[in-house]
mmCIF file of C-alpha atoms and ligand atoms in Angstrom:
data_model
loop_
_atom_site.group_PDB
_atom_site.id
_atom_site.type_symbol
_atom_site.label_atom_id
_atom_site.label_comp_id
_atom_site.label_asym_id
_atom_site.label_seq_id
_atom_site.Cartn_x
_atom_site.Cartn_y
_atom_site.Cartn_z
ATOM 1 C CA UNK A 204 31.155 19.930 -28.411
ATOM 2 C CA UNK A 205 28.489 22.284 -29.697
ATOM 3 C CA UNK A 206 25.858 20.152 -28.092
ATOM 4 C CA UNK A 207 27.726 20.132 -24.872
ATOM 5 C CA UNK A 208 27.946 23.924 -24.675
ATOM 6 C CA UNK A 209 24.230 24.300 -25.347
ATOM 7 C CA UNK A 210 23.615 21.778 -22.573
ATOM 8 C CA UNK A 211 25.846 23.766 -20.257
ATOM 9 C CA UNK A 212 24.015 26.997 -20.906
ATOM 10 C CA UNK A 213 20.571 25.573 -20.625
ATOM 11 C CA UNK A 214 20.744 22.389 -18.598
ATOM 12 C CA UNK A 215 17.696 20.161 -18.753
ATOM 13 C CA UNK A 216 16.765 18.719 -15.377
ATOM 14 C CA UNK A 217 16.657 14.946 -15.812
ATOM 15 C CA UNK A 218 13.172 14.556 -14.523
ATOM 16 C CA UNK A 219 11.571 16.683 -17.197
ATOM 17 C CA UNK A 220 12.767 14.327 -19.921
ATOM 18 C CA UNK A 221 9.612 12.425 -20.710
ATOM 19 C CA UNK A 222 11.129 10.618 -23.707
ATOM 20 C CA UNK A 223 13.103 8.284 -21.519
ATOM 21 C CA UNK A 224 11.875 4.759 -20.861
ATOM 22 C CA UNK A 225 11.074 4.271 -17.196
ATOM 23 C CA UNK A 226 12.521 0.908 -16.175
ATOM 24 C CA UNK A 227 11.336 0.962 -12.558
ATOM 25 C CA UNK A 228 8.031 -0.854 -12.422
ATOM 26 C CA UNK A 229 8.810 -3.291 -15.238
ATOM 27 C CA UNK A 230 8.528 -6.935 -14.217
ATOM 28 C CA UNK A 231 11.267 -9.470 -14.899
ATOM 29 C CA UNK A 232 9.679 -10.608 -18.167
ATOM 30 C CA UNK A 233 9.085 -7.046 -19.298
ATOM 31 C CA UNK A 234 12.714 -6.141 -18.626
ATOM 32 C CA UNK A 235 13.987 -9.153 -20.537
ATOM 33 C CA UNK A 236 11.738 -8.185 -23.461
ATOM 34 C CA UNK A 237 12.899 -4.589 -23.295
ATOM 35 C CA UNK A 238 16.536 -5.591 -23.589
ATOM 36 C CA UNK A 239 16.001 -8.095 -26.367
ATOM 37 C CA UNK A 240 13.975 -5.522 -28.327
ATOM 38 C CA UNK A 241 16.780 -3.024 -27.985
ATOM 39 C CA UNK A 242 19.309 -5.496 -29.371
ATOM 40 C CA UNK A 243 20.833 -6.656 -26.089
ATOM 41 C CA UNK A 244 20.883 -10.169 -24.623
ATOM 42 C CA UNK A 245 17.790 -11.064 -22.569
ATOM 43 C CA UNK A 246 19.859 -11.819 -19.476
ATOM 44 C CA UNK A 247 20.659 -8.117 -19.185
ATOM 45 C CA UNK A 248 17.028 -7.772 -18.098
ATOM 46 C CA UNK A 249 17.667 -10.085 -15.195
ATOM 47 C CA UNK A 250 20.814 -8.204 -14.217
ATOM 48 C CA UNK A 251 19.078 -4.840 -14.254
ATOM 49 C CA UNK A 252 16.112 -6.344 -12.351
ATOM 50 C CA UNK A 253 18.501 -7.460 -9.661
ATOM 51 C CA UNK A 254 20.273 -4.120 -9.408
ATOM 52 C CA UNK A 255 17.080 -2.064 -9.295
ATOM 53 C CA UNK A 256 14.887 -4.180 -7.063
ATOM 54 C CA UNK A 257 17.311 -6.132 -4.935
ATOM 55 C CA UNK A 258 20.381 -3.926 -4.611
ATOM 56 C CA UNK A 259 18.263 -0.736 -4.729
ATOM 57 C CA UNK A 260 20.726 0.915 -7.093
ATOM 58 C CA UNK A 261 19.632 4.371 -8.231
ATOM 59 C CA UNK A 262 22.279 5.065 -10.879
ATOM 60 C CA UNK A 263 22.994 2.958 -13.978
ATOM 61 C CA UNK A 264 26.734 3.550 -13.482
ATOM 62 C CA UNK A 265 26.609 1.484 -10.299
ATOM 63 C CA UNK A 266 25.480 -1.625 -12.209
ATOM 64 C CA UNK A 267 28.930 -3.147 -12.038
ATOM 65 C CA UNK A 268 28.411 -6.194 -14.246
ATOM 66 C CA UNK A 269 27.036 -4.250 -17.222
ATOM 67 C CA UNK A 270 29.442 -3.142 -19.972
ATOM 68 C CA UNK A 271 30.291 0.563 -19.721
ATOM 69 C CA UNK A 272 28.745 1.324 -23.133
ATOM 70 C CA UNK A 273 25.492 -0.240 -22.040
ATOM 71 C CA UNK A 274 25.489 1.794 -18.825
ATOM 72 C CA UNK A 275 25.936 4.961 -20.869
ATOM 73 C CA UNK A 276 23.199 3.888 -23.274
ATOM 74 C CA UNK A 277 20.855 3.256 -20.366
ATOM 75 C CA UNK A 278 21.696 6.555 -18.748
ATOM 76 C CA UNK A 279 20.874 8.354 -22.009
ATOM 77 C CA UNK A 280 17.671 6.496 -22.747
ATOM 78 C CA UNK A 281 16.164 5.277 -19.492
ATOM 79 C CA UNK A 282 15.024 6.434 -16.092
ATOM 80 C CA UNK A 283 15.556 4.406 -12.972
ATOM 81 C CA UNK A 284 14.000 6.485 -10.166
ATOM 82 C CA UNK A 285 10.394 7.656 -10.238
ATOM 83 C CA UNK A 286 10.288 9.388 -6.824
ATOM 84 C CA UNK A 287 12.336 11.887 -4.910
ATOM 85 C CA UNK A 288 12.710 12.138 -1.170
ATOM 86 C CA UNK A 289 11.135 15.319 0.234
ATOM 87 C CA UNK A 290 11.222 14.904 4.001
ATOM 88 C CA UNK A 291 10.709 12.495 6.857
ATOM 89 C CA UNK A 292 9.448 12.837 10.389
ATOM 90 C CA UNK A 293 9.811 10.485 13.356
ATOM 91 C CA UNK A 294 7.188 10.093 16.077
ATOM 92 C CA UNK A 295 8.601 10.748 19.524
ATOM 93 C CA UNK A 296 5.951 8.405 20.951
ATOM 94 C CA UNK A 297 6.936 5.160 19.287
ATOM 95 C CA UNK A 298 9.452 5.659 16.493
ATOM 96 C CA UNK A 299 6.952 5.573 13.632
ATOM 97 C CA UNK A 300 8.596 7.288 10.676
ATOM 98 C CA UNK A 301 6.644 9.086 7.993
ATOM 99 C CA UNK A 302 8.157 9.847 4.602
ATOM 100 C CA UNK A 303 6.998 12.342 2.035
ATOM 101 C CA UNK A 304 8.044 11.621 -1.526
ATOM 102 C CA UNK A 305 7.403 13.476 -4.755
ATOM 103 C CA UNK A 306 6.513 12.001 -8.135
ATOM 104 C CA UNK A 307 7.915 13.386 -11.401
ATOM 105 C CA UNK A 308 4.668 15.261 -11.935
ATOM 106 C CA UNK A 309 5.122 16.914 -8.529
ATOM 107 C CA UNK A 310 2.513 15.001 -6.565
ATOM 108 C CA UNK A 311 3.364 14.347 -2.943
ATOM 109 C CA UNK A 312 2.723 10.945 -1.406
ATOM 110 C CA UNK A 313 3.300 9.432 2.012
ATOM 111 C CA UNK A 314 4.749 6.137 3.232
ATOM 112 C CA UNK A 315 5.131 5.089 6.847
ATOM 113 C CA UNK A 316 7.491 2.776 8.729
ATOM 114 C CA UNK A 317 5.896 1.242 11.812
ATOM 115 C CA UNK A 318 8.340 -0.433 14.217
ATOM 116 C CA UNK A 319 6.684 -2.911 16.567
ATOM 117 C CA UNK A 320 7.960 -5.686 18.765
ATOM 118 C CA UNK A 321 9.205 -8.466 16.502
ATOM 119 C CA UNK A 322 8.499 -6.740 13.220
ATOM 120 C CA UNK A 323 8.784 -3.510 11.258
ATOM 121 C CA UNK A 324 6.120 -2.738 8.701
ATOM 122 C CA UNK A 325 6.332 -0.443 5.712
ATOM 123 C CA UNK A 326 2.961 1.014 4.712
ATOM 124 C CA UNK A 327 2.748 2.003 1.033
ATOM 125 C CA UNK A 328 0.433 4.305 -0.903
ATOM 126 C CA UNK A 329 -1.119 3.286 -4.212
ATOM 127 C CA UNK A 330 -2.889 6.497 -5.229
ATOM 128 C CA UNK A 331 -2.481 10.242 -4.703
ATOM 129 C CA UNK A 332 -5.553 10.841 -2.556
ATOM 130 C CA UNK A 333 -8.440 8.390 -2.774
ATOM 131 C CA UNK A 334 -11.808 8.395 -4.592
ATOM 132 C CA UNK A 335 -13.677 6.326 -1.990
ATOM 133 C CA UNK A 336 -14.696 9.048 0.460
ATOM 134 C CA UNK A 337 -14.871 6.790 3.529
ATOM 135 C CA UNK A 338 -16.184 9.082 6.239
ATOM 136 C CA UNK A 339 -13.566 8.125 8.838
ATOM 137 C CA UNK A 340 -10.495 8.506 6.616
ATOM 138 C CA UNK A 341 -8.318 11.598 6.144
ATOM 139 C CA UNK A 342 -7.148 10.528 2.691
ATOM 140 C CA UNK A 343 -10.802 10.239 1.639
ATOM 141 C CA UNK A 344 -11.410 13.803 2.766
ATOM 142 C CA UNK A 345 -8.677 15.137 0.486
ATOM 143 C CA UNK A 346 -10.233 13.600 -2.633
ATOM 144 C CA UNK A 347 -8.586 11.741 -5.500
ATOM 145 C CA UNK A 348 -5.840 13.013 -7.744
ATOM 146 C CA UNK A 349 -4.168 10.213 -9.713
ATOM 147 C CA UNK A 350 -3.074 6.571 -9.681
ATOM 148 C CA UNK A 351 0.541 5.765 -8.877
ATOM 149 C CA UNK A 352 2.542 3.659 -11.313
ATOM 150 C CA UNK A 353 4.069 0.313 -10.324
ATOM 151 C CA UNK A 354 7.452 2.058 -10.307
ATOM 152 C CA UNK A 355 6.178 4.729 -7.925
ATOM 153 C CA UNK A 356 4.758 2.068 -5.621
ATOM 154 C CA UNK A 357 8.058 0.160 -5.617
ATOM 155 C CA UNK A 358 10.202 3.273 -5.234
ATOM 156 C CA UNK A 359 8.524 4.030 -1.898
ATOM 157 C CA UNK A 360 10.139 0.787 -0.754
ATOM 158 C CA UNK A 361 13.470 1.679 -2.401
ATOM 159 C CA UNK A 362 13.720 5.069 -0.694
ATOM 160 C CA UNK A 363 12.428 3.847 2.675
ATOM 161 C CA UNK A 364 14.730 0.804 2.609
ATOM 162 C CA UNK A 365 17.773 2.872 1.659
ATOM 163 C CA UNK A 366 17.068 5.162 4.576
ATOM 164 C CA UNK A 367 15.866 2.695 7.192
ATOM 165 C CA UNK A 368 17.889 -0.346 6.176
ATOM 166 C CA UNK A 369 16.502 -3.014 3.884
ATOM 167 C CA UNK A 370 17.188 -5.723 6.473
ATOM 168 C CA UNK A 371 15.088 -3.844 9.037
ATOM 169 C CA UNK A 372 11.847 -3.961 7.032
ATOM 170 C CA UNK A 373 10.056 -7.245 7.682
ATOM 171 C CA UNK A 374 6.484 -6.607 6.461
ATOM 172 C CA UNK A 375 4.840 -4.601 3.700
ATOM 173 C CA UNK A 376 1.236 -3.441 3.743
ATOM 174 C CA UNK A 377 -0.638 -1.689 0.937
ATOM 175 C CA UNK A 378 -2.543 0.409 3.441
ATOM 176 C CA UNK A 379 -1.385 3.961 2.853
ATOM 177 C CA UNK A 380 -3.139 6.503 0.669
ATOM 178 C CA UNK A 381 -5.568 5.163 -1.904
ATOM 179 C CA UNK A 382 -7.462 2.014 -2.813
ATOM 180 C CA UNK A 383 -5.049 -0.563 -4.272
ATOM 181 C CA UNK A 384 -7.738 -2.505 -6.134
ATOM 182 C CA UNK A 385 -8.904 0.632 -7.957
ATOM 183 C CA UNK A 386 -5.330 0.901 -9.226
ATOM 184 C CA UNK A 387 -5.347 -2.775 -9.997
ATOM 185 C CA UNK A 388 -2.793 -3.119 -12.807
ATOM 186 C CA UNK A 389 -0.065 -1.111 -11.110
ATOM 187 C CA UNK A 390 -0.738 -2.827 -7.782
ATOM 188 C CA UNK A 391 -0.474 -6.284 -9.351
ATOM 189 C CA UNK A 392 2.742 -5.378 -11.141
ATOM 190 C CA UNK A 393 4.280 -4.020 -7.950
ATOM 191 C CA UNK A 394 3.168 -7.168 -6.128
ATOM 192 C CA UNK A 395 4.716 -9.353 -8.825
ATOM 193 C CA UNK A 396 8.025 -7.574 -8.253
ATOM 194 C CA UNK A 397 7.760 -7.714 -4.457
ATOM 195 C CA UNK A 398 6.724 -11.353 -4.547
ATOM 196 C CA UNK A 399 9.906 -12.391 -6.349
ATOM 197 C CA UNK A 400 11.811 -13.264 -3.257
ATOM 198 C CA UNK A 401 15.080 -12.245 -4.843
ATOM 199 C CA UNK A 402 14.021 -8.607 -4.491
ATOM 200 C CA UNK A 403 13.081 -7.633 -0.937
ATOM 201 C CA UNK A 404 13.684 -10.959 0.771
ATOM 202 C CA UNK A 405 10.263 -10.514 2.391
ATOM 203 C CA UNK A 406 8.019 -13.546 2.068
ATOM 204 C CA UNK A 407 4.571 -13.249 0.485
ATOM 205 C CA UNK A 408 3.036 -14.147 3.825
ATOM 206 C CA UNK A 409 4.325 -10.816 5.097
ATOM 207 C CA UNK A 410 2.864 -8.721 2.291
ATOM 208 C CA UNK A 411 -0.747 -7.580 2.777
ATOM 209 C CA UNK A 412 -3.072 -5.766 0.416
ATOM 210 C CA UNK A 413 -5.840 -3.901 2.189
ATOM 211 C CA UNK A 414 -9.044 -3.084 0.342
ATOM 212 C CA UNK A 415 -12.290 -1.314 1.096
ATOM 213 C CA UNK A 416 -13.934 -4.080 -0.961
ATOM 214 C CA UNK A 417 -13.872 -4.065 -4.765
ATOM 215 C CA UNK A 418 -15.395 -7.547 -5.028
ATOM 216 C CA UNK A 419 -14.602 -8.448 -8.681
ATOM 217 C CA UNK A 420 -10.989 -7.329 -8.259
ATOM 218 C CA UNK A 421 -10.601 -9.429 -5.113
ATOM 219 C CA UNK A 422 -11.486 -12.455 -7.244
ATOM 220 C CA UNK A 423 -9.104 -11.351 -10.005
ATOM 221 C CA UNK A 424 -6.304 -10.968 -7.470
ATOM 222 C CA UNK A 425 -6.983 -14.456 -6.114
ATOM 223 C CA UNK A 426 -6.650 -15.828 -9.656
ATOM 224 C CA UNK A 427 -3.241 -14.177 -10.097
ATOM 225 C CA UNK A 428 -1.777 -16.755 -7.715
ATOM 226 C CA UNK A 429 0.405 -14.155 -6.050
ATOM 227 C CA UNK A 430 -0.755 -15.560 -2.710
ATOM 228 C CA UNK A 431 -0.153 -12.378 -0.768
ATOM 229 C CA UNK A 432 -2.389 -11.763 2.220
ATOM 230 C CA UNK A 433 -5.631 -9.848 1.934
ATOM 231 C CA UNK A 434 -7.283 -7.531 4.425
ATOM 232 C CA UNK A 435 -10.848 -6.295 3.993
ATOM 233 C CA UNK A 436 -11.781 -3.019 5.659
ATOM 234 C CA UNK A 437 -15.057 -4.261 7.108
ATOM 235 C CA UNK A 438 -16.067 -1.645 9.704
ATOM 236 C CA UNK A 439 -19.694 -2.794 9.821
ATOM 237 C CA UNK A 440 -21.517 -6.045 9.061
ATOM 238 C CA UNK A 441 -24.743 -4.212 8.234
ATOM 239 C CA UNK A 442 -25.182 -3.060 4.635
ATOM 240 C CA UNK A 443 -27.022 0.174 5.507
ATOM 241 C CA UNK A 444 -24.530 1.296 8.156
ATOM 242 C CA UNK A 445 -21.560 0.301 6.034
ATOM 243 C CA UNK A 446 -22.931 2.308 3.098
ATOM 244 C CA UNK A 447 -23.187 5.390 5.290
ATOM 245 C CA UNK A 448 -19.572 5.275 6.408
ATOM 246 C CA UNK A 449 -18.186 3.720 3.210
ATOM 247 C CA UNK A 450 -20.147 4.891 0.140
ATOM 248 C CA UNK A 451 -18.383 2.284 -2.052
ATOM 249 C CA UNK A 452 -20.619 -0.267 -0.312
ATOM 250 C CA UNK A 453 -23.508 0.862 -2.538
ATOM 251 C CA UNK A 454 -21.580 -0.284 -5.598
ATOM 252 C CA UNK A 455 -20.025 -3.438 -4.119
ATOM 253 C CA UNK A 456 -22.213 -4.516 -1.209
ATOM 254 C CA UNK A 457 -20.724 -6.375 1.718
ATOM 255 C CA UNK A 458 -22.381 -9.666 0.725
ATOM 256 C CA UNK A 459 -20.471 -9.640 -2.586
ATOM 257 C CA UNK A 460 -17.244 -8.813 -0.786
ATOM 258 C CA UNK A 461 -17.674 -11.580 1.771
ATOM 259 C CA UNK A 462 -18.182 -14.088 -1.044
ATOM 260 C CA UNK A 463 -15.119 -12.683 -2.804
ATOM 261 C CA UNK A 464 -12.852 -12.906 0.260
ATOM 262 C CA UNK A 465 -14.053 -16.452 0.902
ATOM 263 C CA UNK A 466 -12.999 -17.252 -2.639
ATOM 264 C CA UNK A 467 -9.667 -15.513 -2.002
ATOM 265 C CA UNK A 468 -9.069 -17.499 1.203
ATOM 266 C CA UNK A 469 -9.871 -20.794 -0.521
ATOM 267 C CA UNK A 470 -7.884 -20.116 -3.671
ATOM 268 C CA UNK A 471 -4.758 -18.758 -1.970
ATOM 269 C CA UNK A 472 -4.988 -20.852 1.219
ATOM 270 C CA UNK A 473 -4.491 -17.740 3.306
ATOM 271 C CA UNK A 474 -6.388 -16.343 6.251
ATOM 272 C CA UNK A 475 -8.336 -13.142 5.627
ATOM 273 C CA UNK A 476 -7.940 -10.207 7.992
ATOM 274 C CA UNK A 477 -10.965 -8.020 8.684
ATOM 275 C CA UNK A 478 -10.113 -4.494 9.728
ATOM 276 C CA UNK A 479 -12.624 -2.958 12.064
ATOM 277 C CA UNK A 480 -12.347 0.650 13.241
ATOM 278 C CA UNK A 481 -14.275 1.119 16.477
ATOM 279 C CA UNK A 482 -16.794 3.939 16.052
ATOM 280 C CA UNK A 483 -18.929 4.912 19.005
ATOM 281 C CA UNK A 484 -22.607 3.909 18.683
ATOM 282 C CA UNK A 485 -22.088 3.025 15.015
ATOM 283 C CA UNK A 486 -20.428 -0.375 15.009
ATOM 284 C CA UNK A 487 -19.716 -1.162 18.672
ATOM 285 C CA UNK A 488 -23.115 -2.469 19.806
ATOM 286 C CA UNK A 489 -23.965 -6.016 20.929
ATOM 287 C CA UNK A 490 -25.683 -6.597 17.571
ATOM 288 C CA UNK A 491 -22.353 -5.944 15.888
ATOM 289 C CA UNK A 492 -20.680 -8.676 17.924
ATOM 290 C CA UNK A 493 -23.321 -11.155 16.867
ATOM 291 C CA UNK A 494 -23.060 -10.136 13.206
ATOM 292 C CA UNK A 495 -19.259 -10.353 13.245
ATOM 293 C CA UNK A 496 -19.445 -13.816 14.729
ATOM 294 C CA UNK A 497 -21.839 -14.942 11.984
ATOM 295 C CA UNK A 498 -19.406 -13.824 9.300
ATOM 296 C CA UNK A 499 -16.245 -15.076 10.989
ATOM 297 C CA UNK A 500 -17.419 -18.557 11.900
ATOM 298 C CA UNK A 501 -17.786 -19.381 8.194
ATOM 299 C CA UNK A 502 -14.106 -19.409 7.152
ATOM 300 C CA UNK A 503 -10.486 -18.846 8.280
ATOM 301 C CA UNK A 504 -10.118 -15.214 9.265
ATOM 302 C CA UNK A 505 -9.142 -12.870 12.029
ATOM 303 C CA UNK A 506 -10.263 -9.423 13.109
ATOM 304 C CA UNK A 507 -7.979 -6.440 13.603
ATOM 305 C CA UNK A 508 -9.776 -4.023 15.853
ATOM 306 C CA UNK A 509 -8.506 -0.490 15.268
ATOM 307 C CA UNK A 510 -9.083 2.422 17.642
ATOM 308 C CA UNK A 511 -10.457 5.314 15.580
ATOM 309 C CA UNK A 512 -7.918 8.070 14.956
ATOM 310 C CA UNK A 513 -9.564 11.431 15.097
ATOM 311 C CA UNK A 514 -9.867 13.569 11.967
ATOM 312 C CA UNK A 515 -10.451 16.775 13.871
ATOM 313 C CA UNK A 516 -7.190 18.243 12.539
ATOM 314 C CA UNK A 517 -8.842 18.217 9.087
ATOM 315 C CA UNK A 518 -11.954 20.160 10.183
ATOM 316 C CA UNK A 519 -14.315 17.696 8.531
ATOM 317 C CA UNK A 520 -17.986 18.372 7.734
ATOM 318 C CA UNK A 521 -21.073 16.120 7.707
ATOM 319 C CA UNK A 522 -20.908 12.614 9.143
ATOM 320 C CA UNK A 523 -17.100 12.768 9.374
ATOM 321 C CA UNK A 524 -17.425 15.543 11.954
ATOM 322 C CA UNK A 525 -19.736 13.434 14.111
ATOM 323 C CA UNK A 526 -17.623 10.293 14.335
ATOM 324 C CA UNK A 527 -16.205 9.514 17.754
ATOM 325 C CA UNK A 528 -13.963 6.746 19.008
ATOM 326 C CA UNK A 529 -15.352 3.919 21.118
ATOM 327 C CA UNK A 530 -14.016 4.093 24.677
ATOM 328 C CA UNK A 531 -11.074 1.805 25.524
ATOM 329 C CA UNK A 532 -13.265 0.001 28.092
ATOM 330 C CA UNK A 533 -15.942 -0.782 25.527
ATOM 331 C CA UNK A 534 -13.270 -1.919 23.041
ATOM 332 C CA UNK A 535 -11.934 -4.364 25.666
ATOM 333 C CA UNK A 536 -15.422 -5.687 26.370
ATOM 334 C CA UNK A 537 -16.283 -5.959 22.663
ATOM 335 C CA UNK A 538 -13.079 -7.849 21.929
ATOM 336 C CA UNK A 539 -13.484 -10.156 24.918
ATOM 337 C CA UNK A 540 -16.976 -11.145 23.822
ATOM 338 C CA UNK A 541 -15.686 -12.007 20.359
ATOM 339 C CA UNK A 542 -12.808 -14.010 21.839
ATOM 340 C CA UNK A 543 -15.299 -15.873 24.023
ATOM 341 C CA UNK A 544 -16.879 -16.983 20.756
ATOM 342 C CA UNK A 545 -13.498 -18.347 19.624
ATOM 343 C CA UNK A 546 -12.775 -15.619 17.129
ATOM 344 C CA UNK A 547 -9.181 -14.453 16.724
ATOM 345 C CA UNK A 548 -9.066 -10.742 17.472
ATOM 346 C CA UNK A 549 -6.078 -8.417 17.653
ATOM 347 C CA UNK A 550 -6.263 -4.856 18.906
ATOM 348 C CA UNK A 551 -4.064 -2.667 16.779
ATOM 349 C CA UNK A 552 -2.204 -0.132 18.854
ATOM 350 C CA UNK A 553 -2.240 3.329 17.432
ATOM 351 C CA UNK A 554 1.103 4.415 16.008
ATOM 352 C CA UNK A 555 2.428 7.789 14.991
ATOM 353 C CA UNK A 556 -0.621 9.904 15.742
ATOM 354 C CA UNK A 557 1.596 12.830 16.781
ATOM 355 C CA UNK A 558 2.956 13.109 13.227
ATOM 356 C CA UNK A 559 -0.375 12.345 11.496
ATOM 357 C CA UNK A 560 1.050 9.035 10.317
ATOM 358 C CA UNK A 561 -1.519 6.785 11.954
ATOM 359 C CA UNK A 562 -3.898 4.650 9.942
ATOM 360 C CA UNK A 563 -6.250 6.789 7.937
ATOM 361 C CA UNK A 564 -4.462 10.006 8.785
ATOM 362 C CA UNK A 565 -2.338 10.167 5.672
ATOM 363 C CA UNK A 566 -3.247 13.264 3.741
ATOM 364 C CA UNK A 567 -0.938 15.749 2.254
ATOM 365 C CA UNK A 568 -0.808 19.084 3.960
ATOM 366 C CA UNK A 569 0.886 20.594 0.929
ATOM 367 C CA UNK A 570 -1.080 22.432 -1.685
ATOM 368 C CA UNK A 571 0.140 21.911 -5.218
HETATM 369 N N1 LIG B 630 -8.273 1.663 0.736
HETATM 370 C C1 LIG B 630 -7.691 0.598 1.486
HETATM 371 C C2 LIG B 630 -6.337 0.914 2.095
HETATM 372 C C3 LIG B 630 -6.203 2.251 2.789
HETATM 373 S S1 LIG B 630 -6.995 2.401 4.341
HETATM 374 C C4 LIG B 630 -8.674 0.116 2.534
HETATM 375 O O1 LIG B 630 -9.726 0.712 2.673
HETATM 376 O O2 LIG B 630 -8.415 -0.895 3.175
HETATM 377 C C5 LIG B 630 -6.016 1.426 5.407
HETATM 378 C C6 LIG B 630 -6.690 1.105 6.739
HETATM 379 O O3 LIG B 630 -6.768 2.277 7.557
HETATM 380 C C7 LIG B 630 -8.078 0.617 6.555
HETATM 381 O O4 LIG B 630 -8.420 -0.465 7.348
HETATM 382 C C8 LIG B 630 -8.860 1.818 6.968
HETATM 383 O O5 LIG B 630 -10.124 1.456 7.260
HETATM 384 C C9 LIG B 630 -8.037 2.326 8.142
HETATM 385 N N2 LIG B 630 -8.387 3.681 8.545
HETATM 386 C C10 LIG B 630 -8.821 4.666 7.748
HETATM 387 N N3 LIG B 630 -9.101 5.777 8.456
HETATM 388 C C11 LIG B 630 -8.835 5.502 9.747
HETATM 389 C C12 LIG B 630 -8.918 6.252 10.970
HETATM 390 N N4 LIG B 630 -9.329 7.523 10.983
HETATM 391 N N5 LIG B 630 -8.571 5.645 12.119
HETATM 392 C C13 LIG B 630 -8.142 4.368 12.114
HETATM 393 N N6 LIG B 630 -8.038 3.609 11.001
HETATM 394 C C14 LIG B 630 -8.380 4.171 9.814
#
């Protein structure tokens, strides 16, 4: 009773208790090991896995098939949620919904739901900010703060699915804030959890990791046999131009990345997607068509052409301030010429630009 009264007077908010074991983010094997190490049967790990990742339960007391004493023990010793909902905003143009969530250490992150005909995609963040500094990307302009944990990556799905309806989310893309392959371990763990079809019910073919091109990690990911789909943010086939707009190209040149994605395609038997933002006079010339064709004819792939979303709302400096979108007419012509060469090209329609939720526009307006 004494303890209780001191708790009453000075209540400790749950999320400041750093001694608790965070269960969200643990894989099936890790959960089984956790339970056996704490003197419980291993199958409890499977039960908790199912509750957390499949049923999206956020309170240990709702885990109906666990003994009451175990639920209390878990409540006292473990955490289940790593994120809190802050706010959401829906685009009046096309129903795109942007969420802002907060981590326990008070970082804000964004996730976006993109409804399209025949599918609804959830776009997840893997880092707070991004270290890559791509000149066309709002997240790059805000700089890098910290990696997200596997639990924080998965909890974006939990909170979005609880709000939007789990059954309504058909695709998941790792295309929000950050570079997934620079947060490799957490990304792989989150993918391992997503790829267990007893969690989201979404097949691996509908989960895509998008990377700016961290060649050695692309190979590592291929070797993990997760067989999710891979997208490479290509944006130029010329090393010098690509380095200007994507400084990471100096460290991992395009040639290395092309070899790595070829390896990925072969190993996982999947088709690579190349993302290609159309930037006026930078990557929309006839030479670019020829260079794209040379790369694409070598292996199974497709190109997603993306109209450039302006960064003017961020008041950028340097090259970022000079970037302009290619005109819709030139995009049509560019795409048609590629299609005439038998290359599969999709034009991605811009979604959610009115709420700054479009590709590359994710950047937190909040100051910490
Ligand atoms: N770091 C990863 C994932 C985040 S970027 C990557 O680079 O792939 C996700 C996609 O949004 C990438 O294809 C990126 O090139 C694109 N993108 C970034 N800024 C954009 C902008 N201003 N307009 C349109 N697409 C953009």
